[in-house]
Structures are given as structure tokens and as C-alpha cells.
Coordinates of C-alpha atoms in Angstrom, one line a residue:
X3 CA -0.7 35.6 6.5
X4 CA -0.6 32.5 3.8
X5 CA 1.4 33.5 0.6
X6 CA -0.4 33.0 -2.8
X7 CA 2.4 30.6 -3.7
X8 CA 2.1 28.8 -0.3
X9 CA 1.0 25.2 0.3
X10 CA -1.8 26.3 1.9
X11 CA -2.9 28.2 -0.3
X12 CA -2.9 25.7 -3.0
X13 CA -3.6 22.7 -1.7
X14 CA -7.5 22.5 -1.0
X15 CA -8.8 23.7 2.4
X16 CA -10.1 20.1 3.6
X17 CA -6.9 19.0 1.9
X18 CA -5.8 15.6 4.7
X19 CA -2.2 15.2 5.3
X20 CA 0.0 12.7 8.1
X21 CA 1.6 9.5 8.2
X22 CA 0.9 6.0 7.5
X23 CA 1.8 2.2 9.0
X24 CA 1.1 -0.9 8.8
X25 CA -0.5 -3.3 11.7
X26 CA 2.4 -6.0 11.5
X27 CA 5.1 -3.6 11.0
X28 CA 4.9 -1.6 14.3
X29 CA 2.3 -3.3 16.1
X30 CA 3.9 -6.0 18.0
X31 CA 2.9 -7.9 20.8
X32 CA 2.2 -11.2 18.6
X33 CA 0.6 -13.0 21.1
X34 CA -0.9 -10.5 23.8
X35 CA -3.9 -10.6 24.7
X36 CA -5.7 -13.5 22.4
X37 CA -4.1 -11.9 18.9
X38 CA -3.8 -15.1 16.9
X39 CA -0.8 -16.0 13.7
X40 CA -1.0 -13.9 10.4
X41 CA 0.7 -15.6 7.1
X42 CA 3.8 -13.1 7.9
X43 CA 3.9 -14.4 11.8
X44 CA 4.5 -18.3 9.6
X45 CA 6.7 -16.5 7.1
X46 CA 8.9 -14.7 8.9
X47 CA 9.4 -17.3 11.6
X48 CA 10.4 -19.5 8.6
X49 CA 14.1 -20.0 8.5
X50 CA 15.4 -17.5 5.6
X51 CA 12.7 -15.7 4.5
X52 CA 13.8 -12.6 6.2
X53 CA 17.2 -10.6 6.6
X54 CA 18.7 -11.7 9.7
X55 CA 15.6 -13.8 10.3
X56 CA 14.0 -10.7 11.6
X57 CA 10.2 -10.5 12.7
X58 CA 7.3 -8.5 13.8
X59 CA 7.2 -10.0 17.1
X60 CA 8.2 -7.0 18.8
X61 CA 8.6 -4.6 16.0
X62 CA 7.9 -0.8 17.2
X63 CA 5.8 -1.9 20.3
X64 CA 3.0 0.3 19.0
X65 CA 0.3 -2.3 20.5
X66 CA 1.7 -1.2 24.0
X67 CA 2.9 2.4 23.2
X68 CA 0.3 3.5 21.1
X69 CA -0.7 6.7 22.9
X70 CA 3.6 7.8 22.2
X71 CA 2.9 7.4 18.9
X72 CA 0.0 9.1 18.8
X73 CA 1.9 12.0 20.3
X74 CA 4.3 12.0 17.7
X75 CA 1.5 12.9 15.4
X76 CA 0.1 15.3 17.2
X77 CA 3.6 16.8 17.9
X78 CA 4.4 16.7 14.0
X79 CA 1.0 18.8 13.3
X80 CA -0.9 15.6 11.2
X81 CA -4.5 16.1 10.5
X82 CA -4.6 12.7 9.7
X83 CA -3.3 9.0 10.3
X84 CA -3.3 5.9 8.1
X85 CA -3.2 2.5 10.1
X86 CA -4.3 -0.9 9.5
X87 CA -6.2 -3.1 11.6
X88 CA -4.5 -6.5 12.1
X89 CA -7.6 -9.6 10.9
X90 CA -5.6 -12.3 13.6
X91 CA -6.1 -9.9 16.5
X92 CA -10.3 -8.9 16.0
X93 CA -10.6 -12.6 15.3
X94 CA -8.1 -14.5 15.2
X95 CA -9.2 -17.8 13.3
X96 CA -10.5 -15.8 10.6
X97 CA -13.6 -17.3 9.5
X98 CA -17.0 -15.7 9.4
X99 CA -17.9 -18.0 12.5
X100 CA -15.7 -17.7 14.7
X101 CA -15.2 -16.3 17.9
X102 CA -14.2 -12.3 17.7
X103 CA -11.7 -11.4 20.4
X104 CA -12.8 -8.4 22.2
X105 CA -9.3 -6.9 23.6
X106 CA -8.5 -7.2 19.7
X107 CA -11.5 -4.6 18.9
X108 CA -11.3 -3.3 22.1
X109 CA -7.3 -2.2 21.5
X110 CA -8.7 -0.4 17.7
X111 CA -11.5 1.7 19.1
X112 CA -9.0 2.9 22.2
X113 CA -6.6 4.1 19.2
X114 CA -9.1 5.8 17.6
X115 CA -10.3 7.8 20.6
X116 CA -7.3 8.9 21.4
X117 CA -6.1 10.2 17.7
X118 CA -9.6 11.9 17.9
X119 CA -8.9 13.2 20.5
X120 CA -5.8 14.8 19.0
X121 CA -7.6 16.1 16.7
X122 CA -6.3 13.4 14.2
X123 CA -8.5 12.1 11.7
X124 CA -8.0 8.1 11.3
X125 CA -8.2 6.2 8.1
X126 CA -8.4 2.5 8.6
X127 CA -7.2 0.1 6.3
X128 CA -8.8 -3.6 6.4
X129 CA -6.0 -5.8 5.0
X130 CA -2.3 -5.1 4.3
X131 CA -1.1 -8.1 4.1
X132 CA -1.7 -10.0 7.2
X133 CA -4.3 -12.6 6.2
X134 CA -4.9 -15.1 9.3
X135 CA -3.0 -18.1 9.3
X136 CA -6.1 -20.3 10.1
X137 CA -7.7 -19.2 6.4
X138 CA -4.7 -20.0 5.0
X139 CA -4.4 -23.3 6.5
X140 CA -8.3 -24.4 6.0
X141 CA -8.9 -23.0 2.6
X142 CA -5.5 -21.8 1.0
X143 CA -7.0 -18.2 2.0
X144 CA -7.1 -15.5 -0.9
X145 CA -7.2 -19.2 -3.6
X146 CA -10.6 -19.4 -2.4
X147 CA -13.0 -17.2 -3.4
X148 CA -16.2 -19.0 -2.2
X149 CA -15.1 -19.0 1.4
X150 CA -12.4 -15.8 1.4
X151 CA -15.3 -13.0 0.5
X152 CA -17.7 -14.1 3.2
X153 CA -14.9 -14.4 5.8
X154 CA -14.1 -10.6 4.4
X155 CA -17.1 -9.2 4.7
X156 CA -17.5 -10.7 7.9
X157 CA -14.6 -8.8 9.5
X158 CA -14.9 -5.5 7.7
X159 CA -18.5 -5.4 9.0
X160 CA -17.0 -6.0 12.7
X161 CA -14.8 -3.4 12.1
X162 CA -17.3 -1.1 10.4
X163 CA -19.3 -1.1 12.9
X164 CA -17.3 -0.8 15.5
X165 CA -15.0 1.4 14.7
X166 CA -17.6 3.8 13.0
X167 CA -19.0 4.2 16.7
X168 CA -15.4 5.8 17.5
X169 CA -15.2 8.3 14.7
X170 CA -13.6 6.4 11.9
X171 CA -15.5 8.1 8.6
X172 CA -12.4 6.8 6.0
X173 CA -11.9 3.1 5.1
X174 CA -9.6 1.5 2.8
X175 CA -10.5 -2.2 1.7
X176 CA -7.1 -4.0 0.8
X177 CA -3.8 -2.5 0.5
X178 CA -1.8 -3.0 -2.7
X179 CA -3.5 -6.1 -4.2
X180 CA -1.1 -7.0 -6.8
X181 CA 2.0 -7.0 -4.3
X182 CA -0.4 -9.4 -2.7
X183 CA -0.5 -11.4 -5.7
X184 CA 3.0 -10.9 -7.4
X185 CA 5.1 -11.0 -4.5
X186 CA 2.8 -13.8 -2.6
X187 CA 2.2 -16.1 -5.1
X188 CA 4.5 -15.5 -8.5
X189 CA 8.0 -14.3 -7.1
X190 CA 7.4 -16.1 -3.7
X191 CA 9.1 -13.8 -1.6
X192 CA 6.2 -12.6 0.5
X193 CA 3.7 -15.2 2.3
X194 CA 1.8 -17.2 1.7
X195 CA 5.2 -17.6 -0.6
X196 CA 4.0 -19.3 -3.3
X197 CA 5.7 -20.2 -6.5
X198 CA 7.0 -21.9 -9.5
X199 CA 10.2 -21.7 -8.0
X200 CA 10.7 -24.9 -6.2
X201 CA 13.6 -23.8 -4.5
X202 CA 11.9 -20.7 -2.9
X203 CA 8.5 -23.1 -2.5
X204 CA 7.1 -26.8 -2.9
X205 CA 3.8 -25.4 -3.7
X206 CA 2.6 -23.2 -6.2
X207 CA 2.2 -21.8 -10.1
X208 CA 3.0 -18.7 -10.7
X209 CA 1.4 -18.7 -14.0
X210 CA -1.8 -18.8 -12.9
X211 CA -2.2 -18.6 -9.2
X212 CA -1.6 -14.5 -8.9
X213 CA -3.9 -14.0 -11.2
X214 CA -6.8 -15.9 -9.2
X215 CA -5.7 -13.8 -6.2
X216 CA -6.1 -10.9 -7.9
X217 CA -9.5 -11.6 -9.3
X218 CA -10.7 -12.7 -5.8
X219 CA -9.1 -9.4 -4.3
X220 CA -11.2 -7.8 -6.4
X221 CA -14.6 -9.9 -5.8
X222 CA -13.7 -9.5 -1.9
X223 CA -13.4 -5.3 -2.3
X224 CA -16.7 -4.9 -4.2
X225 CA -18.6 -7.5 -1.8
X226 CA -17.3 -5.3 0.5
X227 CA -17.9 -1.4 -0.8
X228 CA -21.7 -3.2 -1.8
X229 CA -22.4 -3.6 2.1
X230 CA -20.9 -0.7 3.6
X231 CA -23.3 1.4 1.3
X232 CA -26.2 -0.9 1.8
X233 CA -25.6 -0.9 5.6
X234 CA -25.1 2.5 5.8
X235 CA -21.9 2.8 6.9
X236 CA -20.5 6.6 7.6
X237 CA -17.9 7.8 5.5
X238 CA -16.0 6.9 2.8
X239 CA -14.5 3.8 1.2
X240 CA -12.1 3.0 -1.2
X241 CA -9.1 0.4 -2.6
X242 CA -5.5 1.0 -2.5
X243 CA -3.4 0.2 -5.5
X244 CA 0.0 0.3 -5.7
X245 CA 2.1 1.5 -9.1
X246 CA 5.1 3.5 -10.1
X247 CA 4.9 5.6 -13.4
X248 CA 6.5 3.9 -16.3
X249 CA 8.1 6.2 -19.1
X250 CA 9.4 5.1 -22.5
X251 CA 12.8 4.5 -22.8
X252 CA 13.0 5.7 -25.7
X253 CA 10.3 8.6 -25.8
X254 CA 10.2 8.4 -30.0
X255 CA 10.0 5.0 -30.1
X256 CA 6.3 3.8 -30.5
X257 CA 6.9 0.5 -29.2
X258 CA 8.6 1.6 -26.2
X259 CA 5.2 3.9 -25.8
X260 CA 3.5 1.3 -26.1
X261 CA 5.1 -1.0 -23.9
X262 CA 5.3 1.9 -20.9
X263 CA 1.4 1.9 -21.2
X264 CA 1.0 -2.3 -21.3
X265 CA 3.5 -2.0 -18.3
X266 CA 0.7 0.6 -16.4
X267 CA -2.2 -1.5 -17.1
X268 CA -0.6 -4.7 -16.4
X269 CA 0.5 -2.7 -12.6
X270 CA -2.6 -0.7 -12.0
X271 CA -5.5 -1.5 -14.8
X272 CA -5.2 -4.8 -13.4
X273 CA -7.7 -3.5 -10.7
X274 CA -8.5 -0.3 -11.5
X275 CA -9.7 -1.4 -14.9
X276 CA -12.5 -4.0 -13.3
X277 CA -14.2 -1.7 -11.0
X278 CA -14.3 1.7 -13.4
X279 CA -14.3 0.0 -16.3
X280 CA -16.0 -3.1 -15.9
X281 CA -12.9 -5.3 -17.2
X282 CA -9.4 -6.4 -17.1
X283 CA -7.5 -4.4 -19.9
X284 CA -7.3 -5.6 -22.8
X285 CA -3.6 -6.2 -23.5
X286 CA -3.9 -8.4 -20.2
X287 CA -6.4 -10.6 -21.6
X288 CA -4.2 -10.9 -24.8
X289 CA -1.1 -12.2 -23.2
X290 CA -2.8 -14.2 -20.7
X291 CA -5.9 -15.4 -22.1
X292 CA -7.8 -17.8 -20.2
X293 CA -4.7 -18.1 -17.5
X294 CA -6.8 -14.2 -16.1
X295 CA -10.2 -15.4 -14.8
X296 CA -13.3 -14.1 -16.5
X297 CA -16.0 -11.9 -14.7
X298 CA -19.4 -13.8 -14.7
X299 CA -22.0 -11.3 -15.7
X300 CA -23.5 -11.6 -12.1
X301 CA -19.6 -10.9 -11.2
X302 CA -19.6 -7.8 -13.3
X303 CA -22.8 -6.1 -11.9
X304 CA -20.9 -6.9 -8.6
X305 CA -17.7 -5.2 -9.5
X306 CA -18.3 -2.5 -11.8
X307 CA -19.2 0.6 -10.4
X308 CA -18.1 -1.0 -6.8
X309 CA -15.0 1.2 -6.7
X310 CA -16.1 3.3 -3.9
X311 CA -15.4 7.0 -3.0
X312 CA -11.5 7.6 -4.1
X313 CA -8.7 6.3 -5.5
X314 CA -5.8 4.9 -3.1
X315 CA -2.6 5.9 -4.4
X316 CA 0.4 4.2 -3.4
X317 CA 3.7 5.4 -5.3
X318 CA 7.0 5.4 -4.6
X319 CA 9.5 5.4 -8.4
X320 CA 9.5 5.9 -12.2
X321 CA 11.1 3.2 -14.4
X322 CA 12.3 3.7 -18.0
X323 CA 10.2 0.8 -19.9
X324 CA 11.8 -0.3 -23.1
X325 CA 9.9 -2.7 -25.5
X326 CA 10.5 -6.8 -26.0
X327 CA 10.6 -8.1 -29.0
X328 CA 10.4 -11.8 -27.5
X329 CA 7.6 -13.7 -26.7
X330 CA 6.3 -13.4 -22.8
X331 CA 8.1 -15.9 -20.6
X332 CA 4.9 -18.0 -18.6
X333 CA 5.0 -16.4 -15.2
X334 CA 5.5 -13.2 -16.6
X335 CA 3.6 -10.2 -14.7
X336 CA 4.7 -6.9 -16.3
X337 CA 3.4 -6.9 -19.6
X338 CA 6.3 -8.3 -21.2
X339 CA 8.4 -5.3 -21.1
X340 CA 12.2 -4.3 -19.7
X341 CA 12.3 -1.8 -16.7
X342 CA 15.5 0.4 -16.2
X343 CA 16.4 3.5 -13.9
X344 CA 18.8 4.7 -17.3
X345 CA 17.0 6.3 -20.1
X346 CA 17.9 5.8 -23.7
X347 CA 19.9 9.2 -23.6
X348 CA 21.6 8.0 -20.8
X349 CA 19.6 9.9 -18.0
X350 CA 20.2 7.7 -14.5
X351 CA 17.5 8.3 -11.9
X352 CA 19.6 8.9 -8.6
X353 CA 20.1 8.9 -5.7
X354 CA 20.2 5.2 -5.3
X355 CA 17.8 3.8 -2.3
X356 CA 18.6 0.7 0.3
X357 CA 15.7 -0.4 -1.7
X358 CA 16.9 -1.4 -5.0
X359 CA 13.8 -0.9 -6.6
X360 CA 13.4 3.0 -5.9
X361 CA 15.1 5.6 -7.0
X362 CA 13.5 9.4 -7.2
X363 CA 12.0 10.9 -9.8
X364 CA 8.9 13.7 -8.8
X365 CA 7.9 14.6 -12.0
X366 CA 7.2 11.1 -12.4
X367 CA 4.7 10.9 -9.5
X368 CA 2.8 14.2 -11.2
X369 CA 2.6 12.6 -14.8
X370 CA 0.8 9.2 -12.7
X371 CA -1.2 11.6 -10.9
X372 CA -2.5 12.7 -14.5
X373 CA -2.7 9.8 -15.9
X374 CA -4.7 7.8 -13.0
X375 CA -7.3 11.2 -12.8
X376 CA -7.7 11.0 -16.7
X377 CA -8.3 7.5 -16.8
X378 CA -10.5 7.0 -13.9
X379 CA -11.7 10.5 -12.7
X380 CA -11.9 9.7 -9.2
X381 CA -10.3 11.9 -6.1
X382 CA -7.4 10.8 -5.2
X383 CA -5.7 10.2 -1.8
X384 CA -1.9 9.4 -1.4
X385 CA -1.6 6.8 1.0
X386 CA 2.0 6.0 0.6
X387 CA 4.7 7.9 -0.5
X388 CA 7.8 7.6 0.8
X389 CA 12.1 6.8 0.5
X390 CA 14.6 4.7 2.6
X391 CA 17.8 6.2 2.8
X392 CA 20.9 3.9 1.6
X393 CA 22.7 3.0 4.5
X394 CA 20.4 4.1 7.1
X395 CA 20.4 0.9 8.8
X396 CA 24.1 1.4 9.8
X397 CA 23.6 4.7 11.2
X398 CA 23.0 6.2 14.7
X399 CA 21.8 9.6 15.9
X400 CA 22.4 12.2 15.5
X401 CA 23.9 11.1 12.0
X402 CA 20.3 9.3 11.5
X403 CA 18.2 12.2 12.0
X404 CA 20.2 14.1 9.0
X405 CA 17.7 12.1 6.0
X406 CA 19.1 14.5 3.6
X407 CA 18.1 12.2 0.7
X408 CA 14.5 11.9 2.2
X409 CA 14.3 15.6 2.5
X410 CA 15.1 16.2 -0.8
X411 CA 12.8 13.2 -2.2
X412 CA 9.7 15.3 0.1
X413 CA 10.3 18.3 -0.9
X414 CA 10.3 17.0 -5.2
X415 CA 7.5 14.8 -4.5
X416 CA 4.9 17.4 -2.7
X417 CA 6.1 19.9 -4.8
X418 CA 5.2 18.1 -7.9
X419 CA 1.9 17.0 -6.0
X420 CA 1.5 20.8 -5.8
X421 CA 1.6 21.5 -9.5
X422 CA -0.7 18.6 -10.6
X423 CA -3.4 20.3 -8.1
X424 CA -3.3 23.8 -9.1
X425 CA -1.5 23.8 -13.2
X426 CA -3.0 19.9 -14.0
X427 CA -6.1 20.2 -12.1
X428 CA -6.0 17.0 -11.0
X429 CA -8.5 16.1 -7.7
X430 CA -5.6 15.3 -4.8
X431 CA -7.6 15.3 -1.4
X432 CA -4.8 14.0 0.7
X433 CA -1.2 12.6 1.5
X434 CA 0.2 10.6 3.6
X435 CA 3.9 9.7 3.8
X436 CA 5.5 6.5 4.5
X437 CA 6.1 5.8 7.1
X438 CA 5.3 7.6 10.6
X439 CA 8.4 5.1 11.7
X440 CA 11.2 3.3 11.4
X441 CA 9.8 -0.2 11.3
X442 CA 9.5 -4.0 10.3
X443 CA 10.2 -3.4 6.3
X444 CA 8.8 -6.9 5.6
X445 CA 11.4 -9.5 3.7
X446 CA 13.8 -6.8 4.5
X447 CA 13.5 -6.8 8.0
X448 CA 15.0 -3.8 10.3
X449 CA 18.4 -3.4 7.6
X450 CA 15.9 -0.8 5.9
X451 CA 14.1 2.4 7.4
X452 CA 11.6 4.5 5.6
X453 CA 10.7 6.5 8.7
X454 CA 10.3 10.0 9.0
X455 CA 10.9 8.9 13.0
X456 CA 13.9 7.3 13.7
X457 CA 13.3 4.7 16.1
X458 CA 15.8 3.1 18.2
X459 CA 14.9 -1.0 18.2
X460 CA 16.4 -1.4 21.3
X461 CA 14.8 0.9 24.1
X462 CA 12.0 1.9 21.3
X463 CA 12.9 5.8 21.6
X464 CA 11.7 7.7 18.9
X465 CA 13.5 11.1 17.5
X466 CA 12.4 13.4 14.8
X467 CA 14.5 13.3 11.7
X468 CA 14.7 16.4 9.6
X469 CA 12.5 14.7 7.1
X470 CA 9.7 14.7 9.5
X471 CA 10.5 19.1 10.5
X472 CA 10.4 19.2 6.4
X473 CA 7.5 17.6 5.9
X474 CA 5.6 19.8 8.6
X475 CA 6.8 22.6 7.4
X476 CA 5.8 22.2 3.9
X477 CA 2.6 22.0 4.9
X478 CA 2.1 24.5 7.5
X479 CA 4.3 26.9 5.8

């Protein structure tokens, strides 16, 4: 029998929980069976790019042991799965006319079946991050909006269509647009790696390029929500944004409020803002001017309103955001602000992550909840929440298994979920932790895990680690 103060009896009863990846992460198999280059096959294979000059060549082998990991799922009791769908396998030049390799689709729809089979529900994601390198090299991909969307819709209609046929009913369009923008075209540190920086890049701006991206991101989603709904498409649809909650340093200090709200809009109004709201936010507009493109007003009837069926919630951190009273440096992208893990009063968000940039904080994570459901009123899924252990990379079973920092992370972050369901009212309708493995962790290579699954990169075993017994547990409890 379910306690009142159980899980289950607070979180809704179609409530969606599992694990997510990423195609180029675990995938491998680069070039089996006609899959052509992505921008991260070029980037990582570029001398430097990556630590230890790592790839995704091989990665997890999930391309060949896909039916393991599905087992993994099933073992861990997930009612649902997150993966992407890798654009250079289904067609592997790209473009809206070219050829469509059929063991590509062919490998998606056997995935499907069998996770359906599990009883797992799959949620697809279109694009994280692994445009083909064809686009790229005959347009400058995501710089080209005329020639991008079509290409987009293209493929998403391939994959609608066939995938649907297999059970897929959730869909998520792109996958953290503005670390496909920041990291890809400001900092430089992700591909296409573009930048200002001319030691990191011989091609680039970073003042304005990121913010095309973005705007064509945002173009390429709405095309896309427009023709799943017009083709009648099963299921659901929605956009994935990526943003950490950012709290005022100094919590009586107006301008430090002030700045922690510029620094939310500048991370998530960016794209949210557009497709609720029918525009950038304002404070963008005022510190970028005509550097962040303009919506046409056939541009507008596109996007606004084209937001589709939830809000994708990606969220890992909190930052303390302290004011500037400087003017914004060019290639600034945060809203001109100072981020810190120490609070004014000297509180230090700990423990410290591999990842430099995450350290946990859960009541964080319930205050964005609040703030994204008040400002956009849409459900909301979770489709990335997770923590890499400091050291990790160093460690072997059974020490690896032991994740007590990522058990304790879980167990603060669902339990703050928890409360913004059933005290905030806020509309949570599912979670998925990051990730289902140890995997490729992009620029970072295989030094940093965020699996709940350890995975051993040199026979590909996979083990359990407590994380992944806690997380079950919370949820069946």
C-alpha cells in the first residue's frame, strides 16, 4: 500500500520518469552502415578540441548493443526513455534532396520496438547537436536560415513519419538551442567552433553570429511544430531549453535582483520569450539592439503560439548573479552580469563537480520550476537533470558504483521536484535523469561521467551504480 507522503502518491498517476542520451554520445559506429559525418565527427577529430583527443567513434556501442541498453531500462523499472536520433545516419548529406539511408531509419524504428516492447515509452529528440557536416560545409548550416529550415523540416517529417508508425507519440525539436549558439559560435568550444577568438577559430564573430543561430533555431522549431500539427502527426511536441536558476547575490540589493532576472531571460527568455510571448525580452533587445535579429511580422505569426505541447526542461545548477556596473563587453551573452557559486553572506554551493560549472543546489531547481510555470504556463517535462562526480574518471568498481555525491544530488533534486508539484502546484509531467550511461561528455571526452550506469570503455560492461538503485527507488517507493 502507497503512503500519502510517498512519491507515488504525489507525483501525478501518468507522471513519465527514465533516462536520457544523446545519439553521438553512446551511439557509435561512425561509419556503419552508410551513417555519414556530423560537425562533432569534424570537431572532435580536430587536433585539441577534445581531452585526450577523445571521440564518439566508438563511444558506448549503443548502435550495436542497443537491445543491452534497453535492458538496462527495463531492469531499472523506466516508464520512459529520452534519445536522439542522429540527422548524418537518416540522411547523411543533410539536405532536403538527398538520398535517405534506410539502415539509418531502419536502426530507429528497431529501437523503438523494442523499448515498446518493454513497456518503455520513447521520446525522440530531433537535433542535439549533431548537424551534418555536409550542411555545414554547403551553407555554413544553422547561419542559413533560407536553406537550414527546409532541410529541418525535411528530416523531422522522415522521422515523424516513420517513427510514429513504431509508437513514438513524444517529440522534442532541438535540444538546448543556446548551448548551440554560445558554446558553437561565441566561446568556440563546441562545433561548428566558431569565434572571435582567433586562436580557438579563423572564422567567426561572436557578437553577432550566436545570435543569428539562435533566431534561426527558433524559425526551424516553429516551421517545424506548424507541420507536425498540420500533418497530423500523433502525439506531442515540444523545444528543449537549457538554464540554471540564477539567485541574487545579494538578495536586498535591487540591482543584483535585477541582474539575476536579465541573466534568466538572456539564458531562457531568449527562446522561450519568442514562441509564448511573441518576442525576444526586452532587456535583450536593449543591450544588443540590432546585433539580435528582428521577427518579420510574417516571422511572428510563424513563431508565436508555435511552442508546441510542453516545456523542455534541462537544468543542472544555481549561480549567485551579482550586478555590473560596467558597460557589456561585445561578445557578451549573459546579460552583463557576474555568476558565483559563493553568496554575499558567504554561502558556497558544494560539493564541487568534475564539471566546473555545476555545483548542487535543489531548492534552486524548485524556485526555476516556479518561475518557468509562472511565466509560461505550460507543462513541463525534465529532460535532463543530472551530476558528474569529481574524480569519477579515475575510479574503478566497485569504488565507481558508490556515487554518493549523485545520490545525494537525486535525492535533493526529486525531492524538491516533489514539493513544487504538490505545495507550488506547478504542472511537472515527467523526469528524466542524465544520463542512462557513462558516456562521450562532448569537449570533455570520457575524463567525465554523469551516468547512473557505470560503463566500462574497454569491454563496454555496464554495472548499476547506487545512484541508479536510488533513483528507482524513489520512484517506486
Amino acid at each position: 500500500m502507497t503512503s500519502s507522503s510517498s512519491p507515488q502518491a504525489r507525483l501525478p498517476c501518468d507522471f513519465d520518469w527514465g533516462f536520457a542520451t544523446a545519439a553521438y554520445q553512446i551511439e557509435g559506429s561512425a561509419q556503419v552502415d552508410g551513417r555519414g559525418p556530423s560537425i562533432w565527427d569534424t570537431f572532435s577529430h580536430t587536433p585539441g578540441k577534445t581531452a585526450d583527443g577523445a571521440t564518439g567513434d566508438v563511444a558506448t556501442d549503443s548502435y550495436a548493443r542497443f537491445l543491452s541498453d534497453v535492458a538496462v531500462l527495463q531492469s531499472y523499472g523506466a516508464k520512459a526513455y529520452r534519445f536522439s536520433v542522429s540527422w548524418s545516419r537518416v540522411i547523411p548529406l543533410g539536405g532536403r534532396n538527398d538520398p535517405v539511408n534506410e539502415p539509418g531509419i531502419l536502426f530507429y524504428e528497431k529501437l523503438c520496438d523494442a523499448l515498446k516492447g518493454a513497456g518503455i515509452e520513447p521520446y525522440v529528440t530531433l537535433y542535439h547537436w549533431d548537424l551534418p557536416q555536409a550542411l555545414e560545409d554547403r551553407y555554413g548550416g544553422l547561419r542559413d536560415k533560407t536553406e537550414f529550415i527546409p532541410d529541418f523540416a525535411r528530416y523531422a517529417t522522415l522521422v515523424f513519419t516513420r517513427l510514429s508508425k513504431h509508437g513514438v507519440r513524444n517529440w522534442i525539436t532541438f535540444n538546448e538551442p543556446e548551448v548551440i549558439a554560445n558554446l558553437g559560435y561565441n566561446i568556440g568550444i563546441f562545433p561548428p567552433g566558431r569565434s572571435s577568438n582567433r586562436t580557438l577559430s579563423a572564422e567567426g564573430n561572436s557578437s553577432t553570429e550566436p545570435w543569428v543561430v539562435g533566431h534561426t533555431i527558433i524559425l526551424a522549431h516553429a516551421t517545424v511544430v506548424r507541420t507536425f500539427k498540420q500533418e497530423g502527426h500523433p502525439g506531442r511536441i515540444g523545444i528543449t531549453l537549457n538554464g540554471d536558476w540564477a539567485e541574487p547575490w545579494d538578495p536586498s540589493c535591487p540591482e543584483d535582483a535585477a541582474a539575476a532576472q536579465r541573466r534568466m531571460e538572456f539564458w531562457i527568455g531568449w527562446f522561450a520569450d519568442p514562441l509564448y510571448h511573441g518576442d525576444y525580452p526586452a532587456c535583450m533587445r536593449a543591450q544588443l539592439g540590432d546585433r539580435l535579429p528582428r521577427f518579420g511580422e510574417q516571422e511572428r505569426a510563424l513563431v508565436h503560439g508555435a511552442q508546441g505541447d510542453f516545456y523542455g526542461m534541462n537544468h543542472y545548477t544555481t549561480n549567485y548573479i551579482k550586478h555590473r556596473t560596467t558597460a557589456p563587453d561585445l561578445n557578451d551573452f549573459k546579460g552583463n552580469v557576474e555568476t558565483s557559486f559563493t553568496s554575499k553572506d558567504g554561502h558556497t554551493l558544494l560539493p564541487e563537480a568534475q564539471s566546473e560549472w555545476l555545483r548542487p543546489c535543489g531548492w534552486g531547481f524548485r524556485k526555476l520550476l516556479n518561475w518557468i510555470y509562472v511565466r509560461y504556463g505550460a507543462p513541463i517535462y525534465v529532460t535532463e537533470n543530472g551530476f558528474s562526480v569529481k574524480g569519477e574518471g579515475g575510479l574503478v568498481p566497485p569504488a565507481a558504483l558508490q556515487d554518493t555525491d549523485r545520490v545525494n544530488y537525486f535525492v535533493d533534486y526529486l525531492e524538491n521536484m516533489a514539493a513544487a508539484i504538490t505545495q507550488d502546484k506547478v504542472d511537472v509531467r515527467g523526469y528524466f535523469a542524465w544520463s542512462l550511461l557513462d558516456n562521450f561528455e562532448w569537449a570533455d571526452g570520457y575524463r567525465t561521467r554523469f551516468g547512473l550506469t557505470y560503463v566500462d570503455y574497454n569491454t563496454q560492461e555496464r554495472q548499476p551504480k547506487e545512484s541508479a538503485k536510488t533513483v528507482q527507488k524513489w520512484f517506486e517507493r
